[in-house]
Amino acid sequence: MARKRTDAHKAARVDDSGQSFPSGQSSPFGQPGQAGQTERPGQAGPAVDTGDSAQLLGELDALRRALAEEAARHAAPTGEGLSADGPLLAVARLFPGMTRHRWLALAEEHGLRQWFAIDLDKSSNFNLRELQKAVEELAHQRDHDPLTGLMNRRAFLRQVELELQRVHRGGAEICLAMVDLDDFKRVNDTWGHACGDLVLRRMADLLRDATRAYDVAARIGGEEFVLLLPGASPMRAQALLERLLQEMRDEDFTCRDATFRVTFSAGIAGCRGATVCRAEELLDRADKALYEAKASGKARVRVHRLPGVPDYDRSTMVQSDEKQFLFSGNDE
C-alpha cells in the first residue's frame, strides 16, 4: 500500500490568476465536480444556482452550438439551412428531479421554446432509467481506462479538439501536459505488476485531485498520462506540474516489505486563440518537451516554446501570497 510521508507536502492547486489553494479549499473556479461551479475563464457564471439545472443548461448550450455548426456545414448553395420538410429527429434526455414548472421557467428564461418536455409515469420512468443507466455504463467503459478511471486516449483527443475549437473562437489560451513516470519498468520488474498498478492509480489520483471542474486528465499509455488545462498559460501549467512532482517525490510506496519512491517527468505545450492548433500537434509538442525533461535528468518539467517566443525568468515572479500582501496590505 502507499502512504504519505507527511501531510505538510500536500500539493496546492493553482488557478489561472496564479493563486494557489490547498486541497479541500475552493478556488474561484470551483472544485472538481462542485455543483454550480463549472464556468470557464472569460465566461459568465452558471445561469442558475441549482447544480442539476446548470448541468442541463450546459448540455443544451453545447448541443445548440453543435446543431448550428452542423446546419452551416449542410447549408444549401442558396444559403438556405436544413429543410423543414426533410427528415425529422427527436432527441430525448432523462433529467431526474426536473419538474414541469422548473422546465417551463428555464425554457422561458433561456429561449428554449422549441424544446418540449413530457412527464413520465412510474412504469415508463423505471424502464427508461434502466436503459439510460446501461447506455451510460457502456459509454463510460468505451471512454475510460479501467485501471485508473481516467479518460482513455480516444476520448481525450475528442475532448482536446472540442476545447481547441473553443479556444479559436474566443481567443483564449490552453495548455496540454504530458506526464510519464520515471523508470516505471523497474517498479514492475522489482516489486511486481500489482505494485505498479498501485503507482499508476496514485498518479491518476494526483492529477484528478489537482484539477478544476473543466480540466481533463487521461491515461493514454502504460505509464503515460496527459492533462488538459483550458485557460491556463504555460507558466501556470508549469507551476501546477512542479507542485504535483514535489508531492509525488514525497510519496512512500510499500510493496513486498520494501519502501520506495517514484518521480515523473512532464512536458507542456500551449496554444492561444490566434494560433491554429490540432490535438495531435499539441500532443507532439508536449511529447518533445517531455523528451527534453527525460534527457536532462528526469524528475523535471519542461515547456515547449514556439520559435520567437521568449522564455520567462521564474526568479522575477511575484508569488500569489506576496501579491495579496502588496495589493491588500494584509498578510493573513
Tab-separated table of C-alpha atoms in Angstrom:
chain	number	residue	atom	x	y	z
A	1	MET	CA	0.000	0.000	0.000
A	2	ALA	CA	1.036	3.626	-0.416
A	3	ARG	CA	1.236	6.116	2.419
A	4	LYS	CA	2.098	9.762	2.752
A	5	ARG	CA	5.437	10.606	4.363
A	6	THR	CA	3.992	13.838	5.703
A	7	ASP	CA	0.828	15.841	5.232
A	8	ALA	CA	2.845	19.053	5.077
A	9	HIS	CA	3.677	18.422	1.448
A	10	LYS	CA	0.080	18.207	0.245
A	11	ALA	CA	0.173	19.920	-3.162
A	12	ALA	CA	-1.839	23.049	-3.749
A	13	ARG	CA	-3.963	23.675	-6.797
A	14	VAL	CA	-3.213	26.671	-8.980
A	15	ASP	CA	-5.893	28.685	-10.707
A	16	ASP	CA	-5.378	30.925	-13.714
A	17	SER	CA	-4.894	34.042	-11.623
A	18	GLY	CA	-1.760	32.490	-10.135
A	19	GLN	CA	-3.313	31.861	-6.730
A	20	SER	CA	-2.758	28.535	-5.050
A	21	PHE	CA	-5.334	26.726	-2.969
A	22	PRO	CA	-4.605	23.837	-0.596
A	23	SER	CA	-6.600	20.697	-1.228
A	24	GLY	CA	-10.066	20.995	0.248
A	25	GLN	CA	-10.163	24.792	-0.208
A	26	SER	CA	-12.208	26.195	-3.045
A	27	SER	CA	-10.677	28.299	-5.797
A	28	PRO	CA	-12.723	30.869	-7.689
A	29	PHE	CA	-13.194	28.288	-10.422
A	30	GLY	CA	-14.649	25.678	-8.054
A	31	GLN	CA	-13.520	22.216	-7.143
A	32	PRO	CA	-13.901	19.251	-9.475
A	33	GLY	CA	-17.487	18.116	-9.539
A	34	GLN	CA	-18.702	21.028	-7.427
A	35	ALA	CA	-22.287	21.883	-8.325
A	36	GLY	CA	-22.814	25.212	-9.939
A	37	GLN	CA	-19.063	25.902	-10.292
A	38	THR	CA	-18.319	24.829	-13.853
A	39	GLU	CA	-17.863	28.164	-15.569
A	40	ARG	CA	-14.823	28.621	-17.781
A	41	PRO	CA	-12.375	31.533	-17.821
A	42	GLY	CA	-13.855	34.501	-19.613
A	43	GLN	CA	-17.410	33.188	-19.395
A	44	ALA	CA	-20.256	34.163	-17.169
A	45	GLY	CA	-21.040	32.035	-14.154
A	46	PRO	CA	-23.770	29.407	-14.020
A	47	ALA	CA	-27.158	30.678	-15.093
A	48	VAL	CA	-28.845	29.178	-12.063
A	49	ASP	CA	-27.736	28.176	-8.601
A	50	THR	CA	-29.050	24.634	-8.804
A	51	GLY	CA	-26.309	22.250	-9.899
A	52	ASP	CA	-28.654	20.000	-11.866
A	53	SER	CA	-30.139	22.909	-13.789
A	54	ALA	CA	-26.676	24.307	-14.548
A	55	GLN	CA	-25.635	20.927	-15.931
A	56	LEU	CA	-28.705	20.768	-18.160
A	57	LEU	CA	-28.155	24.300	-19.460
A	58	GLY	CA	-24.539	23.483	-20.223
A	59	GLU	CA	-25.577	20.440	-22.234
A	60	LEU	CA	-28.230	22.403	-24.091
A	61	ASP	CA	-25.745	25.144	-24.915
A	62	ALA	CA	-23.253	22.607	-26.280
A	63	LEU	CA	-25.999	20.908	-28.296
A	64	ARG	CA	-27.227	24.211	-29.680
A	65	ARG	CA	-23.717	25.131	-30.866
A	66	ALA	CA	-23.203	21.695	-32.404
A	67	LEU	CA	-26.502	21.844	-34.281
A	68	ALA	CA	-25.733	25.343	-35.566
A	69	GLU	CA	-22.360	24.182	-36.893
A	70	GLU	CA	-23.986	21.100	-38.438
A	71	ALA	CA	-26.610	23.253	-40.160
A	72	ALA	CA	-23.891	25.556	-41.518
A	73	ARG	CA	-21.939	22.621	-42.952
A	74	HIS	CA	-25.026	21.268	-44.725
A	75	ALA	CA	-26.394	24.611	-45.899
A	76	ALA	CA	-27.706	24.664	-49.475
A	77	PRO	CA	-25.847	26.734	-52.100
A	78	THR	CA	-28.680	29.258	-51.944
A	79	GLY	CA	-27.868	29.858	-48.302
A	80	GLU	CA	-30.896	28.008	-47.004
A	81	GLY	CA	-30.460	25.763	-43.988
A	82	LEU	CA	-31.787	22.268	-43.414
A	83	SER	CA	-35.209	21.781	-44.973
A	84	ALA	CA	-38.182	21.670	-42.636
A	85	ASP	CA	-39.738	19.089	-44.958
A	86	GLY	CA	-36.782	16.730	-44.642
A	87	PRO	CA	-36.087	14.017	-42.067
A	88	LEU	CA	-37.265	14.724	-38.527
A	89	LEU	CA	-35.467	13.540	-35.404
A	90	ALA	CA	-36.487	13.911	-31.778
A	91	VAL	CA	-33.644	13.876	-29.239
A	92	ALA	CA	-34.503	12.854	-25.677
A	93	ARG	CA	-32.614	13.102	-22.396
A	94	LEU	CA	-33.762	11.956	-18.978
A	95	PHE	CA	-33.319	14.530	-16.244
A	96	PRO	CA	-34.123	13.198	-12.752
A	97	GLY	CA	-35.523	15.766	-10.354
A	98	MET	CA	-36.688	18.202	-13.015
A	99	THR	CA	-40.351	19.217	-12.731
A	100	ARG	CA	-42.576	20.630	-15.450
A	101	HIS	CA	-42.776	24.006	-13.696
A	102	ARG	CA	-38.995	24.277	-13.376
A	103	TRP	CA	-38.542	23.335	-17.023
A	104	LEU	CA	-41.076	25.926	-18.198
A	105	ALA	CA	-39.244	28.598	-16.209
A	106	LEU	CA	-35.874	27.616	-17.710
A	107	ALA	CA	-37.318	27.447	-21.218
A	108	GLU	CA	-38.811	30.912	-20.884
A	109	GLU	CA	-35.655	32.444	-19.423
A	110	HIS	CA	-33.178	30.899	-21.861
A	111	GLY	CA	-35.131	30.765	-25.121
A	112	LEU	CA	-35.754	27.012	-25.202
A	113	ARG	CA	-39.275	27.289	-26.584
A	114	GLN	CA	-38.703	24.745	-29.354
A	115	TRP	CA	-37.899	22.072	-26.771
A	116	PHE	CA	-40.719	20.126	-25.203
A	117	ALA	CA	-40.963	18.122	-22.010
A	118	ILE	CA	-43.052	15.022	-21.316
A	119	ASP	CA	-43.900	13.801	-17.825
A	120	LEU	CA	-43.187	10.110	-17.304
A	121	ASP	CA	-45.256	7.766	-15.164
A	122	LYS	CA	-43.607	5.305	-12.811
A	123	SER	CA	-43.547	2.384	-15.226
A	124	SER	CA	-42.028	4.219	-18.187
A	125	ASN	CA	-39.786	6.148	-15.797
A	126	PHE	CA	-38.323	2.915	-14.466
A	127	ASN	CA	-37.722	1.360	-17.887
A	128	LEU	CA	-36.083	4.471	-19.324
A	129	ARG	CA	-33.889	4.919	-16.258
A	130	GLU	CA	-32.613	1.353	-16.636
A	131	LEU	CA	-31.947	1.937	-20.335
A	132	GLN	CA	-30.146	5.190	-19.622
A	133	LYS	CA	-28.042	3.514	-16.940
A	134	ALA	CA	-26.973	0.776	-19.362
A	135	VAL	CA	-26.069	3.314	-22.067
A	136	GLU	CA	-24.056	5.396	-19.600
A	137	GLU	CA	-22.150	2.344	-18.362
A	138	LEU	CA	-21.263	1.285	-21.910
A	139	ALA	CA	-20.188	4.823	-22.805
A	140	HIS	CA	-18.011	5.032	-19.683
A	141	GLN	CA	-16.326	1.703	-20.470
A	142	ARG	CA	-15.646	2.861	-24.022
A	143	ASP	CA	-14.108	6.196	-22.986
A	144	HIS	CA	-12.281	5.401	-19.728
A	145	ASP	CA	-9.267	3.434	-18.602
A	146	PRO	CA	-10.456	0.540	-16.400
A	147	LEU	CA	-7.462	0.700	-14.015
A	148	THR	CA	-7.386	4.408	-13.166
A	149	GLY	CA	-10.865	5.575	-14.151
A	150	LEU	CA	-9.362	8.416	-16.218
A	151	MET	CA	-10.268	9.081	-19.840
A	152	ASN	CA	-8.517	6.951	-22.452
A	153	ARG	CA	-6.631	8.318	-25.449
A	154	ARG	CA	-9.564	8.309	-27.866
A	155	ALA	CA	-11.912	10.169	-25.543
A	156	PHE	CA	-9.157	12.599	-24.558
A	157	LEU	CA	-8.342	13.527	-28.152
A	158	ARG	CA	-12.019	14.152	-28.792
A	159	GLN	CA	-12.139	16.465	-25.775
A	160	VAL	CA	-8.977	18.287	-26.875
A	161	GLU	CA	-10.468	19.024	-30.302
A	162	LEU	CA	-13.606	20.450	-28.687
A	163	GLU	CA	-11.562	22.658	-26.364
A	164	LEU	CA	-9.343	23.860	-29.221
A	165	GLN	CA	-12.428	24.913	-31.185
A	166	ARG	CA	-13.499	26.966	-28.172
A	167	VAL	CA	-10.016	28.477	-27.919
A	168	HIS	CA	-10.018	29.524	-31.560
A	169	ARG	CA	-13.489	31.060	-31.322
A	170	GLY	CA	-12.818	33.007	-28.143
A	171	GLY	CA	-9.117	33.830	-28.477
A	172	ALA	CA	-8.404	32.096	-25.170
A	173	GLU	CA	-5.413	30.054	-24.053
A	174	ILE	CA	-4.944	26.370	-23.336
A	175	CYS	CA	-2.142	24.063	-22.195
A	176	LEU	CA	-1.562	20.349	-22.512
A	177	ALA	CA	0.856	18.489	-20.233
A	178	MET	CA	2.229	15.032	-20.953
A	179	VAL	CA	3.367	13.127	-17.871
A	180	ASP	CA	5.489	9.973	-17.846
A	181	LEU	CA	6.536	8.038	-14.732
A	182	ASP	CA	10.318	7.717	-14.446
A	183	ASP	CA	11.864	4.219	-14.544
A	184	PHE	CA	8.451	2.599	-14.246
A	185	LYS	CA	9.675	-0.685	-15.737
A	186	ARG	CA	11.925	-1.076	-12.695
A	187	VAL	CA	8.863	-0.887	-10.444
A	188	ASN	CA	7.126	-3.730	-12.290
A	189	ASP	CA	10.297	-5.837	-12.550
A	190	THR	CA	11.302	-5.372	-8.915
A	191	TRP	CA	8.040	-5.298	-6.994
A	192	GLY	CA	5.537	-6.793	-9.429
A	193	HIS	CA	2.710	-5.518	-11.602
A	194	ALA	CA	0.283	-5.245	-8.688
A	195	CYS	CA	2.599	-2.682	-7.136
A	196	GLY	CA	2.953	-0.970	-10.500
A	197	ASP	CA	-0.832	-0.697	-10.691
A	198	LEU	CA	-0.802	0.927	-7.259
A	199	VAL	CA	1.622	3.580	-8.505
A	200	LEU	CA	-0.469	4.200	-11.623
A	201	ARG	CA	-3.636	4.670	-9.575
A	202	ARG	CA	-1.838	7.079	-7.245
A	203	MET	CA	-0.588	9.122	-10.207
A	204	ALA	CA	-4.144	9.258	-11.526
A	205	ASP	CA	-5.392	10.438	-8.132
A	206	LEU	CA	-2.818	13.235	-8.064
A	207	LEU	CA	-3.920	14.500	-11.461
A	208	ARG	CA	-7.599	14.146	-10.629
A	209	ASP	CA	-7.331	15.914	-7.268
A	210	ALA	CA	-5.301	18.817	-8.672
A	211	THR	CA	-7.677	19.714	-11.483
A	212	ARG	CA	-10.572	22.113	-11.744
A	213	ALA	CA	-14.029	21.003	-12.850
A	214	TYR	CA	-13.333	21.566	-16.554
A	215	ASP	CA	-9.715	20.314	-16.697
A	216	VAL	CA	-9.284	16.882	-18.261
A	217	ALA	CA	-6.887	14.144	-17.134
A	218	ALA	CA	-6.335	10.920	-19.080
A	219	ARG	CA	-4.146	7.854	-19.251
A	220	ILE	CA	-3.010	7.362	-22.838
A	221	GLY	CA	-0.406	4.614	-22.449
A	222	GLY	CA	1.213	2.257	-19.975
A	223	GLU	CA	2.755	4.890	-17.704
A	224	GLU	CA	1.830	7.931	-19.782
A	225	PHE	CA	-0.743	10.461	-18.636
A	226	VAL	CA	-1.963	13.753	-20.073
A	227	LEU	CA	-3.587	16.791	-18.524
A	228	LEU	CA	-5.576	19.414	-20.440
A	229	LEU	CA	-5.801	22.848	-18.803
A	230	PRO	CA	-8.196	25.265	-20.562
A	231	GLY	CA	-7.452	28.917	-19.826
A	232	ALA	CA	-4.022	28.179	-18.336
A	233	SER	CA	-0.788	29.731	-19.543
A	234	PRO	CA	2.408	27.642	-19.797
A	235	MET	CA	3.696	29.417	-16.682
A	236	ARG	CA	0.618	28.389	-14.642
A	237	ALA	CA	0.716	24.869	-16.035
A	238	GLN	CA	4.387	24.505	-15.132
A	239	ALA	CA	3.722	25.725	-11.591
A	240	LEU	CA	0.970	23.138	-11.177
A	241	LEU	CA	3.062	20.251	-12.558
A	242	GLU	CA	6.044	21.170	-10.379
A	243	ARG	CA	3.813	21.083	-7.304
A	244	LEU	CA	2.498	17.669	-8.320
A	245	LEU	CA	6.053	16.447	-8.909
A	246	GLN	CA	7.020	17.510	-5.404
A	247	GLU	CA	4.041	15.667	-3.968
A	248	MET	CA	4.954	12.524	-5.896
A	249	ARG	CA	8.530	12.807	-4.622
A	250	ASP	CA	7.222	12.825	-1.047
A	251	GLU	CA	5.105	9.705	-1.523
A	252	ASP	CA	6.277	6.416	0.022
A	253	PHE	CA	5.152	3.185	-1.666
A	254	THR	CA	5.441	-0.101	0.203
A	255	CYS	CA	5.441	-3.426	-1.645
A	256	ARG	CA	6.855	-6.788	-0.588
A	257	ASP	CA	8.152	-5.307	2.671
A	258	ALA	CA	10.178	-2.706	0.783
A	259	THR	CA	9.630	1.042	0.584
A	260	PHE	CA	10.467	3.090	-2.481
A	261	ARG	CA	9.615	6.354	-4.208
A	262	VAL	CA	8.694	7.288	-7.774
A	263	THR	CA	9.045	10.510	-9.748
A	264	PHE	CA	7.744	11.639	-13.103
A	265	SER	CA	8.839	13.863	-15.955
A	266	ALA	CA	6.479	16.220	-17.753
A	267	GLY	CA	6.360	18.226	-20.957
A	268	ILE	CA	3.985	21.140	-21.580
A	269	ALA	CA	2.742	22.729	-24.783
A	270	GLY	CA	0.380	25.677	-25.088
A	271	CYS	CA	-1.847	27.257	-27.695
A	272	ARG	CA	-3.539	30.642	-27.980
A	273	GLY	CA	-6.603	31.631	-29.968
A	274	ALA	CA	-4.564	33.373	-32.666
A	275	THR	CA	-2.661	30.126	-33.388
A	276	VAL	CA	-4.321	27.252	-35.224
A	277	CYS	CA	-3.596	24.078	-33.250
A	278	ARG	CA	-4.630	20.468	-33.652
A	279	ALA	CA	-4.847	17.871	-30.919
A	280	GLU	CA	-2.129	15.612	-32.345
A	281	GLU	CA	0.134	18.612	-32.913
A	282	LEU	CA	-0.300	19.753	-29.315
A	283	LEU	CA	0.459	16.222	-28.089
A	284	ASP	CA	3.557	16.065	-30.289
A	285	ARG	CA	4.898	19.364	-28.935
A	286	ALA	CA	4.238	18.264	-25.347
A	287	ASP	CA	5.998	14.972	-26.120
A	288	LYS	CA	9.071	16.870	-27.348
A	289	ALA	CA	9.157	18.838	-24.105
A	290	LEU	CA	8.789	15.564	-22.193
A	291	TYR	CA	11.778	14.156	-24.081
A	292	GLU	CA	13.801	17.205	-23.037
A	293	ALA	CA	12.819	16.616	-19.413
A	294	LYS	CA	13.913	12.979	-19.611
A	295	ALA	CA	17.177	13.845	-21.379
A	296	SER	CA	18.058	16.481	-18.788
A	297	GLY	CA	17.935	14.029	-15.889
A	298	LYS	CA	14.231	13.112	-15.323
A	299	ALA	CA	12.016	14.335	-12.481
A	300	ARG	CA	11.679	17.648	-14.307
A	301	VAL	CA	9.042	19.762	-16.031
A	302	ARG	CA	9.820	21.354	-19.379
A	303	VAL	CA	7.790	23.684	-21.631
A	304	HIS	CA	7.906	23.503	-25.422
A	305	ARG	CA	8.083	27.018	-26.820
A	306	LEU	CA	7.305	28.050	-30.362
A	307	PRO	CA	10.092	29.834	-32.320
A	308	GLY	CA	10.310	33.504	-31.426
A	309	VAL	CA	8.532	33.103	-28.077
A	310	PRO	CA	10.924	34.093	-25.265
A	311	ASP	CA	11.285	32.099	-22.079
A	312	TYR	CA	10.462	33.680	-18.759
A	313	ASP	CA	12.551	34.054	-15.629
A	314	ARG	CA	10.727	32.431	-12.711
A	315	SER	CA	13.025	34.184	-10.235
A	316	THR	CA	11.346	37.514	-11.028
A	317	MET	CA	7.800	36.225	-10.484
A	318	VAL	CA	5.814	37.603	-7.568
A	319	GLN	CA	4.120	34.749	-5.739
A	320	SER	CA	0.374	34.831	-5.116
A	321	ASP	CA	0.708	35.331	-1.354
A	322	GLU	CA	3.112	38.236	-1.968
A	323	LYS	CA	0.617	39.763	-4.408
A	324	GLN	CA	-2.098	39.507	-1.804
A	325	PHE	CA	0.057	41.388	0.705
A	326	LEU	CA	1.207	44.019	-1.799
A	327	PHE	CA	-2.276	44.872	-3.003
A	328	SER	CA	-4.265	44.448	0.185
A	329	GLY	CA	-1.703	45.165	2.904
A	330	ASN	CA	-2.994	42.047	4.698
A	331	ASP	CA	-0.569	39.196	5.198
A	332	GLU	CA	-3.056	36.892	6.891
